[in-house]
Short mmCIF file of C-alpha atoms (C1' of nucleotides) in Angstrom, two decimals:
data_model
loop_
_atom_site.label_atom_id
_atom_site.label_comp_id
_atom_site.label_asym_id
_atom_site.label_seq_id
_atom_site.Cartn_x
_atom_site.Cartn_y
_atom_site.Cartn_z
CA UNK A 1 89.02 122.57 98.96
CA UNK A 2 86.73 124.77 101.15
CA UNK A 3 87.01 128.14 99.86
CA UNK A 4 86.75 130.33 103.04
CA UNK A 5 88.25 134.18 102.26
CA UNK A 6 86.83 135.49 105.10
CA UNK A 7 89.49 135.39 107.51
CA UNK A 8 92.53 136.25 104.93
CA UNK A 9 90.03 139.20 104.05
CA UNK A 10 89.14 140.23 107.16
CA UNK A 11 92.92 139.96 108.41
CA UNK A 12 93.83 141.90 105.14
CA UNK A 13 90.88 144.55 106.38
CA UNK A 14 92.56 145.12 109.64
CA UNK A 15 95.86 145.16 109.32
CA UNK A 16 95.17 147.82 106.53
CA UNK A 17 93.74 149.87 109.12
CA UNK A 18 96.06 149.65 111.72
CA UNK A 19 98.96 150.77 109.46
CA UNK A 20 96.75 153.58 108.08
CA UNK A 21 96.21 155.08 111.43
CA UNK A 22 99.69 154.37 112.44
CA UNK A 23 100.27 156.74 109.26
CA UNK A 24 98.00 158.89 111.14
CA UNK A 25 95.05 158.50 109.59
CA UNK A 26 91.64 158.58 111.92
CA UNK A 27 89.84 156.35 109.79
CA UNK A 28 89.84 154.16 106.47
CA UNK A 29 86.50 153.58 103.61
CA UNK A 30 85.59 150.71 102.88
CA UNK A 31 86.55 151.78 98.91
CA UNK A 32 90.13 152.19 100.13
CA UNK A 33 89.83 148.80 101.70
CA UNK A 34 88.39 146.91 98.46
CA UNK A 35 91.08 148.94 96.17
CA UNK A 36 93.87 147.02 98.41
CA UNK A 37 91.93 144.09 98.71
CA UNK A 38 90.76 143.59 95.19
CA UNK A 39 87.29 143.22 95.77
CA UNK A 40 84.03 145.50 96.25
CA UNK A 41 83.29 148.36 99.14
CA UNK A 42 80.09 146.03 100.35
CA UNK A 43 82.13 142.74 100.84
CA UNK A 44 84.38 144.81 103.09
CA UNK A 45 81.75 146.67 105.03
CA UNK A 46 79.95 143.03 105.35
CA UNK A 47 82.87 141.51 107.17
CA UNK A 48 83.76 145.30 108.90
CA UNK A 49 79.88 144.59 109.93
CA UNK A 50 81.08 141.08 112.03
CA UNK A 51 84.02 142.92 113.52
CA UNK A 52 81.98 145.70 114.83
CA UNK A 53 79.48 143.19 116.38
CA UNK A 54 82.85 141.32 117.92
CA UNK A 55 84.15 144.53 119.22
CA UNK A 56 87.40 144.93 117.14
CA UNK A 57 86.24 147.33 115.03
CA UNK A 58 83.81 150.61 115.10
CA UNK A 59 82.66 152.75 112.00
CA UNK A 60 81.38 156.73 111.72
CA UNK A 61 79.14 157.70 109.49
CA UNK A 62 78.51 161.40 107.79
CA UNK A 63 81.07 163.33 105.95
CA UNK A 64 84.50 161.94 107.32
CA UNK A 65 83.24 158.39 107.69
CA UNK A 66 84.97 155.08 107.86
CA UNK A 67 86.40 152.57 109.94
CA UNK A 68 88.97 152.47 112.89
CA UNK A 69 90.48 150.34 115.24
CA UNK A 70 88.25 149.47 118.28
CA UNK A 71 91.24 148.33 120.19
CA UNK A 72 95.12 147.78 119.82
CA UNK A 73 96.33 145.05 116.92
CA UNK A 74 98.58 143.88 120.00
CA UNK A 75 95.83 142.88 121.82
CA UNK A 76 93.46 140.96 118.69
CA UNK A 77 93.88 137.32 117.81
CA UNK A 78 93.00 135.71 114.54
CA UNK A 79 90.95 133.98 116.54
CA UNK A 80 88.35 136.78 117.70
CA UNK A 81 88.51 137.15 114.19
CA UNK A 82 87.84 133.75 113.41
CA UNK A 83 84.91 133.56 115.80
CA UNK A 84 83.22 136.98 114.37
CA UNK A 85 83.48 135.60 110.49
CA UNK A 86 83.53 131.95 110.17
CA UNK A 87 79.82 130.92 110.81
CA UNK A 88 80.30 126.78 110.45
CA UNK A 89 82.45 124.11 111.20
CA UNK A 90 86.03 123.23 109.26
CA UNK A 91 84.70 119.40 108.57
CA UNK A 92 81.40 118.74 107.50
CA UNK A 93 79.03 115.97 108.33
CA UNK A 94 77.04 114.04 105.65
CA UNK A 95 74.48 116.25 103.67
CA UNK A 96 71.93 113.87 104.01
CA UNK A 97 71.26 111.97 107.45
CA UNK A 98 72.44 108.30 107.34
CA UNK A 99 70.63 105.42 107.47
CA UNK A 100 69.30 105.26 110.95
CA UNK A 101 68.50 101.67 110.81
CA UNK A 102 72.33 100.98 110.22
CA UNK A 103 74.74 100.54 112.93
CA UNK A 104 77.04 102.51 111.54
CA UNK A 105 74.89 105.39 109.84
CA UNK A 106 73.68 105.33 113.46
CA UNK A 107 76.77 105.92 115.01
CA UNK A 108 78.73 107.66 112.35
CA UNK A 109 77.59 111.30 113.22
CA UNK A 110 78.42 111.24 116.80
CA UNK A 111 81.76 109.94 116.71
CA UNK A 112 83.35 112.09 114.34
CA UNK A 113 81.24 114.94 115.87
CA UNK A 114 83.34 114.15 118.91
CA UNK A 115 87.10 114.47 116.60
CA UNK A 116 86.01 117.39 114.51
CA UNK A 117 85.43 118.92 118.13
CA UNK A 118 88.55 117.97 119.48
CA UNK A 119 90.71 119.30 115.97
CA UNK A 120 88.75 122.92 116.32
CA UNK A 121 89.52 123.15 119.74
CA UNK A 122 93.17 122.73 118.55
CA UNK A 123 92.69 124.91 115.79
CA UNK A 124 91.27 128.01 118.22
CA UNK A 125 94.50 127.38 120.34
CA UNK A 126 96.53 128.14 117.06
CA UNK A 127 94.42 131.27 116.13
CA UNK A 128 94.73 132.37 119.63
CA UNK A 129 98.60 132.40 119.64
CA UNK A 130 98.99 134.82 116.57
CA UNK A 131 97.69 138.47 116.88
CA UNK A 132 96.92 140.90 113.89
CA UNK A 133 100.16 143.22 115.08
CA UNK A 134 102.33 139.69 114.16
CA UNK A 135 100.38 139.82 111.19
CA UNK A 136 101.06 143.19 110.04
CA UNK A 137 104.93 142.94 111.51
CA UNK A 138 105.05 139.59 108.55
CA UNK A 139 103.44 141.61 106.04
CA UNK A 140 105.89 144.52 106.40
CA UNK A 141 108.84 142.50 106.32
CA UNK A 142 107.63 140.32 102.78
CA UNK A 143 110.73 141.65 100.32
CA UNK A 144 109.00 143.35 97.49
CA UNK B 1 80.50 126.97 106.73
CA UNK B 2 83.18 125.02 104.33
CA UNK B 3 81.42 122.17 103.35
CA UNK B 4 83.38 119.26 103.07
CA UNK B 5 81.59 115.95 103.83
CA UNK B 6 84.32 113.99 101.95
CA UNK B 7 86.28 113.10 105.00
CA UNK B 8 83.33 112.08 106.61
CA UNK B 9 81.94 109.90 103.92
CA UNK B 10 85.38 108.27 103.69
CA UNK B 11 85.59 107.20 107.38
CA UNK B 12 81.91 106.11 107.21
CA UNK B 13 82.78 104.18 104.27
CA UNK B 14 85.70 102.36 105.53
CA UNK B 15 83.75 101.42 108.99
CA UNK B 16 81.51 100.02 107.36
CA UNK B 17 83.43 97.87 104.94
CA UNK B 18 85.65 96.91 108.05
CA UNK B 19 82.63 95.84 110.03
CA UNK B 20 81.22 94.16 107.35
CA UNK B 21 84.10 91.95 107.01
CA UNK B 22 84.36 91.20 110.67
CA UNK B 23 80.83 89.57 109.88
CA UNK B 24 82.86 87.42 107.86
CA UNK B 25 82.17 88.98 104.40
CA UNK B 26 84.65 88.91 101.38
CA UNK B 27 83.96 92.26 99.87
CA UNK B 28 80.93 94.69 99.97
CA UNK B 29 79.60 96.98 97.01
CA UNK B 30 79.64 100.37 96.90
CA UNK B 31 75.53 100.36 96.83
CA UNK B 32 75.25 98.91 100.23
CA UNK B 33 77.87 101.57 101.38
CA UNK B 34 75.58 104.20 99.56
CA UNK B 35 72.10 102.92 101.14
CA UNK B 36 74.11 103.18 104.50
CA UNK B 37 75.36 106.78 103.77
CA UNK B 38 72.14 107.72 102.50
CA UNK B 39 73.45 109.18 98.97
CA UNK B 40 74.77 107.59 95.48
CA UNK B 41 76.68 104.44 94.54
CA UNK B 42 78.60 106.60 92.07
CA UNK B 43 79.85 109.27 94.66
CA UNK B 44 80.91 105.82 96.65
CA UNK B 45 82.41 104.35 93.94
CA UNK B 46 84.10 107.92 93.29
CA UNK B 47 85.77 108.26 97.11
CA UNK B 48 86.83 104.29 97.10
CA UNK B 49 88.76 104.95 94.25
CA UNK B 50 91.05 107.84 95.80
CA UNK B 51 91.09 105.37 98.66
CA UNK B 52 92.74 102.63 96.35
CA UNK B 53 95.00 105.47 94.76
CA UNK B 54 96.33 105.83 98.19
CA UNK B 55 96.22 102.20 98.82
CA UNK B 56 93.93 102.16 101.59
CA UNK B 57 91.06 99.58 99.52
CA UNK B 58 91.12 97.04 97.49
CA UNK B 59 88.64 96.39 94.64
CA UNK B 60 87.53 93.09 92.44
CA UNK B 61 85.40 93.98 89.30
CA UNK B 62 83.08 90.76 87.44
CA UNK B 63 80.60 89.04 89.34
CA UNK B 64 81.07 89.06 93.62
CA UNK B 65 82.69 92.63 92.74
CA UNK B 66 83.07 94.91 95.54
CA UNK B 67 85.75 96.78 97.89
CA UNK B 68 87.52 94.97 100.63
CA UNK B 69 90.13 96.71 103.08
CA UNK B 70 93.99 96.65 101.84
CA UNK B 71 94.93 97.47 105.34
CA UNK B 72 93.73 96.70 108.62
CA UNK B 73 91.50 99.22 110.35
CA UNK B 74 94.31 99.60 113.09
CA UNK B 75 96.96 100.90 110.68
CA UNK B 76 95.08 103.40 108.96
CA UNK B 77 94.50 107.09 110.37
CA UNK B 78 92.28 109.78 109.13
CA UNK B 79 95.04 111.52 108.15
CA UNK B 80 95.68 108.96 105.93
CA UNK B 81 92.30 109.35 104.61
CA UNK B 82 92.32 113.21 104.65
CA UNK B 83 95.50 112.87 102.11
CA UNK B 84 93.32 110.78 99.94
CA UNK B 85 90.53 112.50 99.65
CA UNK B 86 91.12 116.15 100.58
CA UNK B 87 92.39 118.43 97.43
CA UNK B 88 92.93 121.76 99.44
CA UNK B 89 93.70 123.82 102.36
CA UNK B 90 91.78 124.71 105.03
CA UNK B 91 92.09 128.26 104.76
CA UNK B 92 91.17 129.91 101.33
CA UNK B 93 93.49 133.14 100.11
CA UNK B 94 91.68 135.49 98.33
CA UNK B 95 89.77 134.76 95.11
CA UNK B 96 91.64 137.59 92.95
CA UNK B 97 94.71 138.93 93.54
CA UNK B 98 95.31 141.87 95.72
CA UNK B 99 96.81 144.83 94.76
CA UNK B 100 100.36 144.60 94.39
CA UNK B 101 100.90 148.13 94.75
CA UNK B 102 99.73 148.09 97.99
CA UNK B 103 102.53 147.59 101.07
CA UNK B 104 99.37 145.08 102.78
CA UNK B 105 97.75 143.84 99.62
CA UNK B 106 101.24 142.85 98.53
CA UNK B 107 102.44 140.86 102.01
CA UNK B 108 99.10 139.64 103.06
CA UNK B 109 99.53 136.11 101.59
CA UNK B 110 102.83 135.58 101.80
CA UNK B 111 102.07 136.37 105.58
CA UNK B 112 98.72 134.40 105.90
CA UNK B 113 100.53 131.34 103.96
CA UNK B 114 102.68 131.13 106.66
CA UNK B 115 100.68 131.33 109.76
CA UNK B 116 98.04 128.23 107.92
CA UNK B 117 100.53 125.92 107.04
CA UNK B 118 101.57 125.92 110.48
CA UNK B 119 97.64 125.28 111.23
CA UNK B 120 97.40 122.64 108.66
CA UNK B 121 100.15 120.78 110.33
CA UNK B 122 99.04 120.56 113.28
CA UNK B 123 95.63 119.37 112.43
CA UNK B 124 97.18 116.81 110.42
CA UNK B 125 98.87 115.57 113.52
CA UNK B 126 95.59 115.53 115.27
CA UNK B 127 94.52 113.35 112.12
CA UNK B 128 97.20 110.92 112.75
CA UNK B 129 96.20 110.44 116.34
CA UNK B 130 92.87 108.86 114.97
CA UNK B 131 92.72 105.39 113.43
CA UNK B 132 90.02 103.98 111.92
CA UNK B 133 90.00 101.37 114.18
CA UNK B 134 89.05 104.37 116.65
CA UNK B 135 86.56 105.58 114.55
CA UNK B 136 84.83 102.14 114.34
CA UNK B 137 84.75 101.51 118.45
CA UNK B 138 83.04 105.10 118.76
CA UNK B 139 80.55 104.08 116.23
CA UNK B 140 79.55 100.89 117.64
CA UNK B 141 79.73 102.49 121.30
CA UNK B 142 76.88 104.67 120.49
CA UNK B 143 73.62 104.24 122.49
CA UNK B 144 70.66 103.78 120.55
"C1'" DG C 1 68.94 173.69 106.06
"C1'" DA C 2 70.71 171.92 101.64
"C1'" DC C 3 74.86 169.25 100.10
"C1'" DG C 4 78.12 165.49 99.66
"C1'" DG C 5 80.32 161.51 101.10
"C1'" DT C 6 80.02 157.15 103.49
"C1'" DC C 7 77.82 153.61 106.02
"C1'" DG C 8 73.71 150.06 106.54
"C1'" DC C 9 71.17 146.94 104.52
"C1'" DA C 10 68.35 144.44 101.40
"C1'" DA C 11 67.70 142.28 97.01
"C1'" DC C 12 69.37 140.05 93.26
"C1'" DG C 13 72.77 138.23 89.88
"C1'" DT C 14 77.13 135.62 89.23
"C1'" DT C 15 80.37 132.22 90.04
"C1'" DA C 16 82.56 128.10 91.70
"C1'" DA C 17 82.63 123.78 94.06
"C1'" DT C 18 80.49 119.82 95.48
"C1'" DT C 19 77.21 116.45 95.10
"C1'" DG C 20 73.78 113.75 92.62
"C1'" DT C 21 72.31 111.32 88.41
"C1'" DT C 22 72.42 108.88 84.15
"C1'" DA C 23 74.64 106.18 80.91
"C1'" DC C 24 77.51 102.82 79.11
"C1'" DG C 25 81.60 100.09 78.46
"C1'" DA C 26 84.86 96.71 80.94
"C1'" DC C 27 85.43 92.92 83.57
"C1'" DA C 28 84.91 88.22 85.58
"C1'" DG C 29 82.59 84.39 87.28
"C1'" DC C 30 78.68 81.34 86.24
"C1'" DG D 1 76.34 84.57 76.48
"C1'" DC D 2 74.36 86.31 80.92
"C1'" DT D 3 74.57 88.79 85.13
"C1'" DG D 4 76.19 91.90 88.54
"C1'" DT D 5 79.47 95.31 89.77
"C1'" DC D 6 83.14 98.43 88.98
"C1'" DG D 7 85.27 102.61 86.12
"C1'" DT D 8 84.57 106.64 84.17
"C1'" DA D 9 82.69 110.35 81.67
"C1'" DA D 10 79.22 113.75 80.98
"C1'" DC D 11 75.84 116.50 82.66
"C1'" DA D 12 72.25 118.31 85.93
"C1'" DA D 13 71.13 120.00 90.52
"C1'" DT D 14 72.26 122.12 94.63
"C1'" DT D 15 74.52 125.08 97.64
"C1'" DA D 16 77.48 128.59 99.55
"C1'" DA D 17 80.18 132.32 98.85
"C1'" DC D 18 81.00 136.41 96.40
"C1'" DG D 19 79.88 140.48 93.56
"C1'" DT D 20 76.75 144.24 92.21
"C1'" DT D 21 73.22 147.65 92.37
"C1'" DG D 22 70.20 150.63 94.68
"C1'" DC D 23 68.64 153.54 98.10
"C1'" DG D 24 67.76 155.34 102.66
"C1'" DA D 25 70.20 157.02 107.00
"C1'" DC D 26 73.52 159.65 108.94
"C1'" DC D 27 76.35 163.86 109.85
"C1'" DG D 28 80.01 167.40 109.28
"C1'" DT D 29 80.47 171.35 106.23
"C1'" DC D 30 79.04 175.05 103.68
#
DNA sequence: GACGGTCGCAACGTTAATTGTTACGACAGC
DNA sequence: GCTGTCGTAACAATTAACGTTGCGACCGTC
């Protein structure tokens, strides 16, 4: 198992937005994020952080401060959010270098460097097709 | 980063043994497999034996122990191998439950389950393209 | 211009998963 | 019996993610 939350939390983050400020709301804390989220204000403003730098998201700060939308949930993919949170690859290559002297701790790295590339690729293509607004749409219509 | 090397230790296992053979050896222990991969005879030992589970090895025990294919090289994809040695999904939900109260925290993973399984399939077909035939050719097309 | 609420960020503690290591019994051929 | 290797359990070490605390920066309001 590899145990990455950040792009189910960082979905979560957004489409909790987007359906506050379609509530009209101008913007959402980072507490009110965590509350729904189940997890603490810093965690959230972390991963708000990434979105910022990616453009999706933008934050105020003084009295009235919090988050908002930097652009439609039509028009954001999971994958811009994949790209601003997920910092390595899905498959992992040895820990350790192989043996170099071996033909096939030689040639080992390469070649699956070459399918890992290939499934990622693939991968982005799937991310790519969903945007947060189908998110949000699925979330509103789970039966409680 | 996930951190998953278990795939890749696998396939670099199962070249190996397959080459090894096609020198015309009978079986080969999980320590030259581990001086290859640069790591422990136990962790070797430990991935073999979800490979036999799944009935991609064979092993003898006694003197002249060691692993020896159970399938050829051509009939065996990394998806097979991903099944074998891969306990969980590619995408993590989050670590403690959201808050059911909450019209998001409530449909995010019902939502999110949806849109990775659909992920998960299709890197599974990907998987499948691969055999580990492939996987050996690559290797032993690498330039020094 | 002080106040209060929230972000920004750094530092550190906590947790969970994987990997590495040691140990020892089981097995099978010599 | 002796030897070499697997089978497996137990435990240590490592790593990455996550959680927590603390405090300064910011800014609308009073």
């Amino acid at each position: 198992m590899s145990a990455n939350s950040r792009l189910t939390i960082a979905a979560h983050a957004l489409a909790w937005i987007g359906l506050y400020q379609r509530q009209g709301h101008e913007v959402a804390t980072s507490e009110q994020i965590a509350t729904s989220a189940n997890t603490n204000p810093v965690v959230i403003r972390r991963l708000l952080g990434e979105l910022r730098r990616a453009g999706l998201v933008e934050s105020r700060r003084g009295v009235g401060a919090g988050w908002s939308l930097a652009r439609e949930l039509e028009s954001m993919t999971l994958f811009d959010v994949y790209e601003a949170v997920e910092p390595g690859p899905l498959f992992a290559m040895h820990r350790t270098t192989p043996d170099q002297g071996c033909v096939v701790g030689h040639g080992i790295q390469p070649a699956m460097q070459n399918i890992y590339e290939g499934i990622e690729e693939t991968v982005r293509h799937e991310l790519a097709r969903v945007t947060l607004a189908h998110v949000l749409r699925d979330v509103l219509a789970t039966p409680r």
